[in-house]
Coordinates of C-alpha atoms in Angstrom, one line a residue:
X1 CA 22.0 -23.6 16.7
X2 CA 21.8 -20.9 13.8
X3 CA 19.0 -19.3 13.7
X4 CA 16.7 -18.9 10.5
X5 CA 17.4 -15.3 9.4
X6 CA 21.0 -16.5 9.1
X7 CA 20.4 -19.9 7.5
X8 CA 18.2 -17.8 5.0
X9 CA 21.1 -15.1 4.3
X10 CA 23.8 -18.1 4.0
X11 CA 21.2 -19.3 1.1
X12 CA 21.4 -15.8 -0.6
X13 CA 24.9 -15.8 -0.7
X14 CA 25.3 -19.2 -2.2
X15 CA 22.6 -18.9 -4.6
X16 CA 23.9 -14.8 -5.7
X17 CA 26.1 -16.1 -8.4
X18 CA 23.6 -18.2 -10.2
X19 CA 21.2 -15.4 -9.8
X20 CA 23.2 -13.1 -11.2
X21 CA 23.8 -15.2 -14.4
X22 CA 20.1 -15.3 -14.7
X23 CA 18.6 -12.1 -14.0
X24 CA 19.5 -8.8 -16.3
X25 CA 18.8 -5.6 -15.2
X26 CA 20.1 -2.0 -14.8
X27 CA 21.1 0.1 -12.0
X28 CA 17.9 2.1 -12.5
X29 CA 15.9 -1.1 -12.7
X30 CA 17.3 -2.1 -9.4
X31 CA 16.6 1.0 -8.0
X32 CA 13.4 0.7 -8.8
X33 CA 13.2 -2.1 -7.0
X34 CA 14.5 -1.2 -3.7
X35 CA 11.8 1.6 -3.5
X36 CA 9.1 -0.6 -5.0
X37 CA 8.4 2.0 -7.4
X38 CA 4.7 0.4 -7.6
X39 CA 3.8 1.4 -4.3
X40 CA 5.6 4.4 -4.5
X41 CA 3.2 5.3 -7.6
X42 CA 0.3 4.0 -6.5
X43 CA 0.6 5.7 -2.5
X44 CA 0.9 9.4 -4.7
X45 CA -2.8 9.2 -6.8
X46 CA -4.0 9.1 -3.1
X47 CA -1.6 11.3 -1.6
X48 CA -2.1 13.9 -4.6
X49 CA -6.1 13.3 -4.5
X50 CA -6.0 14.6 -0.6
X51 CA -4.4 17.9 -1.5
X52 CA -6.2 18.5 -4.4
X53 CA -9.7 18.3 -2.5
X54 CA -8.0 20.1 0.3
X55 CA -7.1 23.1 -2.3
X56 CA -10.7 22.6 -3.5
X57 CA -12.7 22.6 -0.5
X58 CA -10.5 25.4 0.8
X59 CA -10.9 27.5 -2.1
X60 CA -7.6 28.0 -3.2
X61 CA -5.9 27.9 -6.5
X62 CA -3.7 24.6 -7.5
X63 CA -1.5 27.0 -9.9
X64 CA -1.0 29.4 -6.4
X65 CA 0.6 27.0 -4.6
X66 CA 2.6 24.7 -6.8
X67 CA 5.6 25.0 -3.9
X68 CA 3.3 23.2 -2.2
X69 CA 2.4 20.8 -4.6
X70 CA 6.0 19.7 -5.5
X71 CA 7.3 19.3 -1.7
X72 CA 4.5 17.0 -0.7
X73 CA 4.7 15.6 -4.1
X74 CA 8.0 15.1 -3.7
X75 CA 8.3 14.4 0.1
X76 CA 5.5 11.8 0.7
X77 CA 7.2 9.5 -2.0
X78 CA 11.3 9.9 -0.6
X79 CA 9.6 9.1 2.8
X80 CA 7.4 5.9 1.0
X81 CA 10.4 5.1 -1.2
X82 CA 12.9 5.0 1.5
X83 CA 10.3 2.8 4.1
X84 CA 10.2 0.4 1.1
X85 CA 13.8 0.2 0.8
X86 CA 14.3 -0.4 4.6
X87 CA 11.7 -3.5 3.9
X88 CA 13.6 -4.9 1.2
X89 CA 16.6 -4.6 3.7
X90 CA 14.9 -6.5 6.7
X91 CA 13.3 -8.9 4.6
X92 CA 16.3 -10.0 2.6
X93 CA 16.7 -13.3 4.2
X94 CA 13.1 -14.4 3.1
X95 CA 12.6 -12.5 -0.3
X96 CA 14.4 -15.7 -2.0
X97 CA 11.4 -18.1 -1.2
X98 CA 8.6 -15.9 -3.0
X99 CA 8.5 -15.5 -6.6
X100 CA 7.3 -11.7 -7.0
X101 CA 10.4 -10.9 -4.9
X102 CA 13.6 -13.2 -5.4
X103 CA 15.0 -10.8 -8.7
X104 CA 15.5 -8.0 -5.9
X105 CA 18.6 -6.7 -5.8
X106 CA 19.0 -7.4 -1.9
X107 CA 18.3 -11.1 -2.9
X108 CA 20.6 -10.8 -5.9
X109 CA 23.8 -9.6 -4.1
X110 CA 23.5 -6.5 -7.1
X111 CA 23.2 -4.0 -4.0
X112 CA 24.8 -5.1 -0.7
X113 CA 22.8 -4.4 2.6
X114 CA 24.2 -1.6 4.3
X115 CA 24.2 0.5 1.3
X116 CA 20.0 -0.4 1.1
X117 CA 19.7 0.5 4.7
X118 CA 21.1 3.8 4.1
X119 CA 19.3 4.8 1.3
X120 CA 16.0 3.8 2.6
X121 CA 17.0 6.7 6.1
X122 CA 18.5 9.1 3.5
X123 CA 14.8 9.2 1.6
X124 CA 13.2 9.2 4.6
X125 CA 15.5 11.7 5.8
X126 CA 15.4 13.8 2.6
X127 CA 11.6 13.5 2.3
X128 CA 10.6 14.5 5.9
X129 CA 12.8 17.8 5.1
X130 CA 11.0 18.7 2.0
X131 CA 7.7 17.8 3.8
X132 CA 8.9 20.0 6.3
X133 CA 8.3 23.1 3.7
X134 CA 4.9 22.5 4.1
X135 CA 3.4 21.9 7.3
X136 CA 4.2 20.2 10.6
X137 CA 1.1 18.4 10.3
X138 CA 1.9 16.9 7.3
X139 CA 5.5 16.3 8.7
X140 CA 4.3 14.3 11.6
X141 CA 1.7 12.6 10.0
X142 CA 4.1 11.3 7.1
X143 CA 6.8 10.3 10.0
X144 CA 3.9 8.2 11.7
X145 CA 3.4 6.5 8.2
X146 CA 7.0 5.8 8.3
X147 CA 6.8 4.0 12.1
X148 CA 3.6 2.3 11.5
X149 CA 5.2 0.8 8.1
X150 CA 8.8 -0.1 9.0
X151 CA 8.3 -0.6 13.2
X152 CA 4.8 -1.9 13.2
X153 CA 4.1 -3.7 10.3
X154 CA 8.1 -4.7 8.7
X155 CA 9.9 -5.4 12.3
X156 CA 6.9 -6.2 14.4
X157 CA 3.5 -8.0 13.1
X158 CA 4.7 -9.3 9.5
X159 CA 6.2 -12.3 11.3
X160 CA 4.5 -12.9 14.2
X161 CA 0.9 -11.8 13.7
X162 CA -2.0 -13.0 11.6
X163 CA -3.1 -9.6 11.8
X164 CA -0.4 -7.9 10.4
X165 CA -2.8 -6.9 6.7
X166 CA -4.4 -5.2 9.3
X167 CA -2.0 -3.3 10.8
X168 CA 0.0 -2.7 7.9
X169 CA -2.9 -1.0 6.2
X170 CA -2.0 2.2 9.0
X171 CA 1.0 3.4 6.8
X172 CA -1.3 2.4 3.6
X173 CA -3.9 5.2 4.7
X174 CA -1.7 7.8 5.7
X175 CA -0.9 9.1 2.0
X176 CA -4.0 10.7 2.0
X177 CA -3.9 12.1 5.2
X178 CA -0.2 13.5 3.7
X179 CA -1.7 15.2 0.9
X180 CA -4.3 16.9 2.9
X181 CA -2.8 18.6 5.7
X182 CA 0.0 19.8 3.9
X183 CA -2.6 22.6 2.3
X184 CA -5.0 22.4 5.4
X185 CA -3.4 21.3 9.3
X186 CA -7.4 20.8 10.0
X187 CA -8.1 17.8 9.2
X188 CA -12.0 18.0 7.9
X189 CA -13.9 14.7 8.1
X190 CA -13.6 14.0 4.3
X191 CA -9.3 14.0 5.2
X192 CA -10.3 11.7 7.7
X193 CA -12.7 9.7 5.2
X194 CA -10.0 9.4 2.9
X195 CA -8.0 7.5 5.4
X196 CA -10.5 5.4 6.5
X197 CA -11.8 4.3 2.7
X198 CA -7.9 3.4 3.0
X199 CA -7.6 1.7 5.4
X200 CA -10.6 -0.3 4.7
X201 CA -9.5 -1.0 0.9
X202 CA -6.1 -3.1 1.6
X203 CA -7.5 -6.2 3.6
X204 CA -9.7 -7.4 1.0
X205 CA -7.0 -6.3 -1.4
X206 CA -4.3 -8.1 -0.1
X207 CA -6.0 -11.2 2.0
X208 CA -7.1 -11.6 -2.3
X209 CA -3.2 -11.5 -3.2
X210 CA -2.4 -13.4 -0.3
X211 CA -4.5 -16.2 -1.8
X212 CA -3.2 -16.0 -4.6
X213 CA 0.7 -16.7 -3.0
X214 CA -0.5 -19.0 -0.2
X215 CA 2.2 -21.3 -0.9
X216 CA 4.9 -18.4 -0.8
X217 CA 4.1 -16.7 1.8
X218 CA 3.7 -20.5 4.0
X219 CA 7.5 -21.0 2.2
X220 CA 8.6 -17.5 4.3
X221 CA 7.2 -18.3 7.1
X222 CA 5.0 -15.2 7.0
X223 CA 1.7 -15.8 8.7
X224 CA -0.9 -14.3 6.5
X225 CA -4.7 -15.2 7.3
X226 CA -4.7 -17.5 4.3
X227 CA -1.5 -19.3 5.5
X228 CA -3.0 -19.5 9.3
X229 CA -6.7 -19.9 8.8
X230 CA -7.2 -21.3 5.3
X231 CA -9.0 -19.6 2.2
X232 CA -12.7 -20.5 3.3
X233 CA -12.5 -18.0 6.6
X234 CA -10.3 -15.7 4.4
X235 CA -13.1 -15.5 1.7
X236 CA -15.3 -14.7 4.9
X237 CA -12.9 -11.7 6.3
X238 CA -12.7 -10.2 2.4
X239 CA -16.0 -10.3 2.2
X240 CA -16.5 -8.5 5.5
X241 CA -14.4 -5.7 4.6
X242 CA -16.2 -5.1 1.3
X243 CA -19.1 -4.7 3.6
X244 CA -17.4 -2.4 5.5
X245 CA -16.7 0.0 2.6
X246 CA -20.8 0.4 1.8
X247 CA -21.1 3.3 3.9
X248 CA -18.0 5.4 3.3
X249 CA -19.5 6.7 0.2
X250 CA -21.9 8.8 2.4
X251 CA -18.9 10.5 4.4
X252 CA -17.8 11.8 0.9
X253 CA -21.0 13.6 0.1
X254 CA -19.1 17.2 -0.6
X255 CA -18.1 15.6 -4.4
X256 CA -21.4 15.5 -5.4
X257 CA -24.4 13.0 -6.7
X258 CA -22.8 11.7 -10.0
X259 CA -19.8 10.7 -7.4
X260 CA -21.9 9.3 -4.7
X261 CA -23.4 7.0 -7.3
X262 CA -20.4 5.8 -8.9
X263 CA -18.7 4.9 -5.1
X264 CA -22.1 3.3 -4.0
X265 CA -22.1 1.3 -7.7
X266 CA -18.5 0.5 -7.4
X267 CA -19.3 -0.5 -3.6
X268 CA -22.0 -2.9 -4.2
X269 CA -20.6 -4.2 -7.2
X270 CA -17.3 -5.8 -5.4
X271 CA -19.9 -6.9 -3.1
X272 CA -21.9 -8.4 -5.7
X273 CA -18.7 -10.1 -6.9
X274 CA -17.5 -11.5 -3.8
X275 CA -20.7 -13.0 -2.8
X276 CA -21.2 -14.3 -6.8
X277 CA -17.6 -15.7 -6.2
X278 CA -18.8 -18.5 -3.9
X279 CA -20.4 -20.3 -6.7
X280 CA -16.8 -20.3 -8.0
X281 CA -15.2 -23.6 -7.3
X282 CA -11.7 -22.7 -8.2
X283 CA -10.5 -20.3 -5.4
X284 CA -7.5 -18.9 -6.8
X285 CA -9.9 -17.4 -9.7
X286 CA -12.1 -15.9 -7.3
X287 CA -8.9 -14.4 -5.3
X288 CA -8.0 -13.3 -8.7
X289 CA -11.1 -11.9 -9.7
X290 CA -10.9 -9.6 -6.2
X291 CA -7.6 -8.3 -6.7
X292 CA -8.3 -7.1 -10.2
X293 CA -11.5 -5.4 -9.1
X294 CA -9.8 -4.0 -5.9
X295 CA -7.3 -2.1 -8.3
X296 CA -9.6 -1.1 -10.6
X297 CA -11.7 0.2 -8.0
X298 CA -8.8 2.0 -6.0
X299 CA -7.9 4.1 -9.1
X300 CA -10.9 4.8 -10.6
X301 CA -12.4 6.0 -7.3
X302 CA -9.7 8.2 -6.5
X303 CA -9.0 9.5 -10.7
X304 CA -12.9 10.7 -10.3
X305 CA -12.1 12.6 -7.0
X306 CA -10.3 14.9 -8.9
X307 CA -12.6 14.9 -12.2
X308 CA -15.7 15.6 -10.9
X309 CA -14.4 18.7 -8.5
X310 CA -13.0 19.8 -12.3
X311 CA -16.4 19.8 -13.7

């Protein structure tokens, strides 16, 4: 009996020619794709916001140490990039099913497997050696990010466990942590903070997405707490979380009172909308509604790191 990984890649292959009448795009387009240049973006505001306050608090110059800057610039997002490309690689039999991901190129046919898999372990290989120029904290840390996303979360719990948000929000919180110990192998408690705000952020952010592609992800095969448990204990869990992040703002204390106030603000008001959201009837609006807030409030939070230790 053939089992379903196969069946899935047997419907790749049939369906590559059709796909490829239909979808238009560029080799830098389909690059793009295999490193999920999105995350890849995204993971760096946090990456670069934990070495800037790690030059801040330490009191040294950002223009002194630009080395720095550009190798754990550059290495935290070959090692992110190429972890993404290994995901596209493993899930290549099941990326057909969902909308968001059956134009990538591994679902295409455009770029043929092995050639994915190598890329992904020649930017991991490439980024770990320019992360090497700055510290070995930084090196192990950003290798750890690199396990916890591809072993723990893409080979392990993405499948299997209903708790795999969870454990996929480990590589998620690591950028940080990245940024931060390649100026300063001592972790302070606000590096630490950092990952933990992290950490905390992506349930609620992606149970809310989740929601949103219930029917995709159930398609896959992919057990997400929507998919297993339904949105009404899902809306519990996001709510939960958003609790969870109330405090954090007090671990961040060194950025000052005008910062304090916009986290706490921030804080209560994705509270305030999550609770507010169970007079919404329509689910997928409220889910909706989350996800927007949870990226507004991941960039904005981050973006006024760096501004107010400017001011």
């Amino acid at each position: 009996m053939p089992n379903s990984k196969a069946f899935g890649e047997a419907a790749i292959e049939n369906g590559t020619a059709s796909l490829h009448s239909d979808i238009k795009t560029t080799a830098w387009k389909d690059l793009m794709a295999l490193i999920k240049i999105g995350i890849v973006n995204s993971n760096l505001i946090t990456t670069f916001t934990g070495l800037w306050l790690a030059l801040h608090f330490s009191g040294q110059s950002f223009l002194n140490n630009l080395d720095i800057v550009f190798f754990t610039v550059v290495g935290s997002s070959l090692i992110i990039a190429g972890s993404c490309a290994i995901n596209n690689y493993v899930d290549r039999d099941i990326d057909h099913l969902m909308e968001r991901t059956k134009a990538r190129p591994t679902v295409t046919g455009k770029v043929g497997p092995v050639k994915v898999l190598s890329l992904g372990i020649l930017l991991i290989g490439l980024g770990t050696l320019s992360l090497f120029f700055t510290t070995i904290t930084a090196t192990v840390i950003g290798l750890l990010g690199v396990f916890s996303y591809v072993f723990l979360y893409t080979l392990w719990s993405k499948r299997q466990l209903v708790s795999n948000t969870i454990i996929g929000s480990i590589s998620g919180a690591v950028p940080p942590l990245i940024g931060w110990a390649a100026v300063d192998a001592n972790l302070d408690i606000m590096a630490w903070s950092l990952f933990v705000l992290m950490f905390v952020w992506q349930p609620p952010h992606f149970y809310a997405l989740a929601m949103r592609r219930v029917k995709e992800y159930k398609a896959a095969g992919i057990p997400m707490l929507p998919v297993v448990k339904g949105f009404k204990t899902t809306k519990i869990h996001i709510i939960l979380w958003v609790a969870a992040l109330q405090p954090l703002p007090f671990f961040l204390t060194k950025l000052g009172i005008p910062f304090l106030i916009l986290a706490i603000v921030l804080n209560i008001g994705w509270l305030a909308l999550g609770i507010y959201g169970y007079r919404i009837k329509d689910d997928i609006k409220w889910a909706k509604l989350m996800f927007v807030y949870s990226l507004q409030y991941l960039t904005i939070i981050f973006v006024a790191m760096v501004i107010v230790t400017l001011i």
